[in-house]
Tab-separated table of C-alpha atoms in Angstrom:
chain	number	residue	atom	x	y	z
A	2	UNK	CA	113.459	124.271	101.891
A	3	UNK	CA	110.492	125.656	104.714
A	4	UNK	CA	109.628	122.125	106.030
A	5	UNK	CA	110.208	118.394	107.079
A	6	UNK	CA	108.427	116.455	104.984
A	7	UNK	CA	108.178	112.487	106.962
A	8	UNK	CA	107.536	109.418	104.649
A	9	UNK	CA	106.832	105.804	105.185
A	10	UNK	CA	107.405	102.626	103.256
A	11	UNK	CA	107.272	99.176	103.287
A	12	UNK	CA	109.403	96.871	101.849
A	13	UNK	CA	107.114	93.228	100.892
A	14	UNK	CA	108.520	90.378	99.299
A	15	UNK	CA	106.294	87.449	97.963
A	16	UNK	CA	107.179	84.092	98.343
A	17	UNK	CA	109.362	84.060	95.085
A	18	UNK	CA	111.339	86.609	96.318
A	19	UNK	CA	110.001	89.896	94.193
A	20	UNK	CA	109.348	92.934	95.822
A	21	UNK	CA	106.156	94.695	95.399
A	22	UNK	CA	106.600	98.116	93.465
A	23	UNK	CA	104.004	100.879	92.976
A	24	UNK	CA	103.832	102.511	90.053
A	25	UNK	CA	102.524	105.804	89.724
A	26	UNK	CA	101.318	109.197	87.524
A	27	UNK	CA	100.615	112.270	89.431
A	28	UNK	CA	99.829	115.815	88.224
A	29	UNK	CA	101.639	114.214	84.989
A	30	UNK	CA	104.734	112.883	86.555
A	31	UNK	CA	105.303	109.309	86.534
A	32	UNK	CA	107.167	107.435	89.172
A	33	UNK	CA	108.130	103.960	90.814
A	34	UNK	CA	108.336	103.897	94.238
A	35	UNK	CA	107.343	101.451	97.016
A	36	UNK	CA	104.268	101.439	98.719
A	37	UNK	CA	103.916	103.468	101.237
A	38	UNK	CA	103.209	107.985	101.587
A	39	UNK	CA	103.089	110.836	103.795
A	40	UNK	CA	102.908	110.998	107.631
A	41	UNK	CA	100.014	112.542	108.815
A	42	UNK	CA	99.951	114.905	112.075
A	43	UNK	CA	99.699	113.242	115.321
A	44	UNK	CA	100.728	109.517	113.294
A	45	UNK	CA	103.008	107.283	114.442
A	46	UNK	CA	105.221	105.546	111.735
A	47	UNK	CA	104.156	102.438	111.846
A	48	UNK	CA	100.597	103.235	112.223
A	49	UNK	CA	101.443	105.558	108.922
A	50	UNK	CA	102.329	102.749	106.982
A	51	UNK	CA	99.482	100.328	108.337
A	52	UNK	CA	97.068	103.163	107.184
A	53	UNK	CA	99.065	103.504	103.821
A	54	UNK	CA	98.942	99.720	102.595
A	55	UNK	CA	95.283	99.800	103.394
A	56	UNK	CA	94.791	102.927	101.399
A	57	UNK	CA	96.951	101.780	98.673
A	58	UNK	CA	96.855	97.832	98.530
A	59	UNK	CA	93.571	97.505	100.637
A	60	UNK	CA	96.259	95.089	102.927
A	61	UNK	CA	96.636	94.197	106.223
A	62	UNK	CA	100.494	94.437	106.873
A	63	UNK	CA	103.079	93.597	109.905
A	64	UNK	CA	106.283	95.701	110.028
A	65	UNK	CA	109.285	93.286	110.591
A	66	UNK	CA	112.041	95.405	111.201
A	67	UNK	CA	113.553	98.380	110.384
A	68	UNK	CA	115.351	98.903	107.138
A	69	UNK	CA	116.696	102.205	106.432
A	70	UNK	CA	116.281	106.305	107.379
A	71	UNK	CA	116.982	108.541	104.719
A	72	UNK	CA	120.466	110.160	106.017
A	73	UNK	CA	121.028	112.364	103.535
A	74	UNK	CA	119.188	116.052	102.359
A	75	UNK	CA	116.665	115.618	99.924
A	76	UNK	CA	114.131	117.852	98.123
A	77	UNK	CA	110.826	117.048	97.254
A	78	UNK	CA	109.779	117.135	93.828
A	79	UNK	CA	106.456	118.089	94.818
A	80	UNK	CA	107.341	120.950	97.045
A	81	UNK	CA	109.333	122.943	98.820
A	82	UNK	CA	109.652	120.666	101.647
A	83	UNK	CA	113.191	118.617	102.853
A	84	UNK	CA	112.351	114.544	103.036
A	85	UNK	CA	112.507	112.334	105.365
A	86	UNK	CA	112.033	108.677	104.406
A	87	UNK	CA	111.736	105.890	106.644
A	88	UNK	CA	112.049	102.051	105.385
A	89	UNK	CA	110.219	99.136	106.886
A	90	UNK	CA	110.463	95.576	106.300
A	91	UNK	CA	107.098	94.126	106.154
A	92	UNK	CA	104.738	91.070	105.785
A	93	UNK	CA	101.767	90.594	104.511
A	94	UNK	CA	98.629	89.421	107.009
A	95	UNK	CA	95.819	89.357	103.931
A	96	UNK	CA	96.379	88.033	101.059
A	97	UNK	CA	97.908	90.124	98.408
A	98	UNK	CA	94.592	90.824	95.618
A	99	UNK	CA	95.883	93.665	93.970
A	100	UNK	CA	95.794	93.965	89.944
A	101	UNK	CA	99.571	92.635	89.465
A	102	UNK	CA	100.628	93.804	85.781
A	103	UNK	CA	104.195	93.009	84.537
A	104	UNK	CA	105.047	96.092	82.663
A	105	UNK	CA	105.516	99.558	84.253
A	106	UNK	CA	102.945	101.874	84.557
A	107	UNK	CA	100.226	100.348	82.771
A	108	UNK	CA	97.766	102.166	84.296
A	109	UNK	CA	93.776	101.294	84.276
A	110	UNK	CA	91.600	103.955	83.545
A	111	UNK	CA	92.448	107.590	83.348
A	112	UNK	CA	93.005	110.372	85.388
A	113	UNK	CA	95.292	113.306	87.469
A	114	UNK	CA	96.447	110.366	89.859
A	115	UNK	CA	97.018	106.563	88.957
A	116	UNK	CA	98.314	103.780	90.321
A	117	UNK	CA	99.785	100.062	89.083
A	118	UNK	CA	101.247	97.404	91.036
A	119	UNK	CA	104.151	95.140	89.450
A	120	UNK	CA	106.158	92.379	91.367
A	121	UNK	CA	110.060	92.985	90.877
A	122	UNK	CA	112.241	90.389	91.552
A	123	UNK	CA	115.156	90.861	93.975
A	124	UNK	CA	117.895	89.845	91.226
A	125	UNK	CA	116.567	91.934	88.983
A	126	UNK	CA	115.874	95.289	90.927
A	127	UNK	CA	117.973	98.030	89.426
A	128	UNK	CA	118.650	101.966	90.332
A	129	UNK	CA	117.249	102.745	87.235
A	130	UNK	CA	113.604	101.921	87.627
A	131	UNK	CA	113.589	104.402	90.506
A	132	UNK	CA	112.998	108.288	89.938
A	133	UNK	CA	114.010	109.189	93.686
A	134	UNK	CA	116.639	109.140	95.334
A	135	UNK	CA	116.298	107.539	98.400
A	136	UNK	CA	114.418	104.786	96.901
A	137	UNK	CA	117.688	104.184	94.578
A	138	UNK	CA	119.629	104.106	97.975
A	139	UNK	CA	117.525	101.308	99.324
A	140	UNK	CA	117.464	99.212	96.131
A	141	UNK	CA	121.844	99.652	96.522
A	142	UNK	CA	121.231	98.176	99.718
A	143	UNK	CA	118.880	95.828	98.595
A	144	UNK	CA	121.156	94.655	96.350
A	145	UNK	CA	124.163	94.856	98.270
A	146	UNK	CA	122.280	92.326	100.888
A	147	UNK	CA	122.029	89.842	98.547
């Protein structure tokens, strides 16, 4: 590995207690993960994330707390870079008017990068529906807080 690669995410629940979930389809690997993305230079976490659920969910969002740092080595699966993944709670200040579908990556349109939106709810979160790592380590806390 030649680099530290920093991530952000937030963890949103809705009032019914379901966690928002992105699904997505890049360069033809598909994924679930939550919403959130790469640090840029000279980007402070939180205003990483901010930036990121505007980009992704065109949302205005307030970080509650702190959930979870990646403490273990990871590879990406993108690169050759080590990741570091950072976990926020965090609420919603707009209202959520995203394209909410209900089965995984049912994708609109076509193209080298999509993107779908699903609520999950907390009971029925599972390991499986994650492809990474560290987002399987925050669902077994998840889980484990319930």
């Amino acid at each position: 590995m030649e680099y530290f690669n920093v991530r952000v995410y937030g963890l949103l629940l809705n009032d019914d207690d379901e966690l928002l979930i992105s699904d997505e389809q890049e360069y033809g690997i598909r994924f679930s993960k939550f919403p959130g993305g790469g640090l840029e230079l000279g980007e402070g976490l939180i205003d990483g994330l901010k930036r990121e659920f505007m980009e992704e969910c065109n949302l205005e969002i307030e970080v509650v707390s702190h959930f979870y740092t990646t403490d273990f080595a990871v590879k990406s699966a993108f690169n050759n870079s080590q990741i570091i993944s950072v976990y926020y709670m965090v609420r919603s200040l707009t209202p959520v008017n995203l394209n909410i579908k209900t089965v995984a990556f049912d994708f609109d349109g076509e193209g080298e990068v999509l993107q779908a939106f699903r609520w999950v709810p907390l009971t029925a979160l599972s390991t499986a529906d994650f492809e990474f790592p560290t987002d399987k380590r925050v669902v077994e806390l998840l889980q484990n807080e319930l």
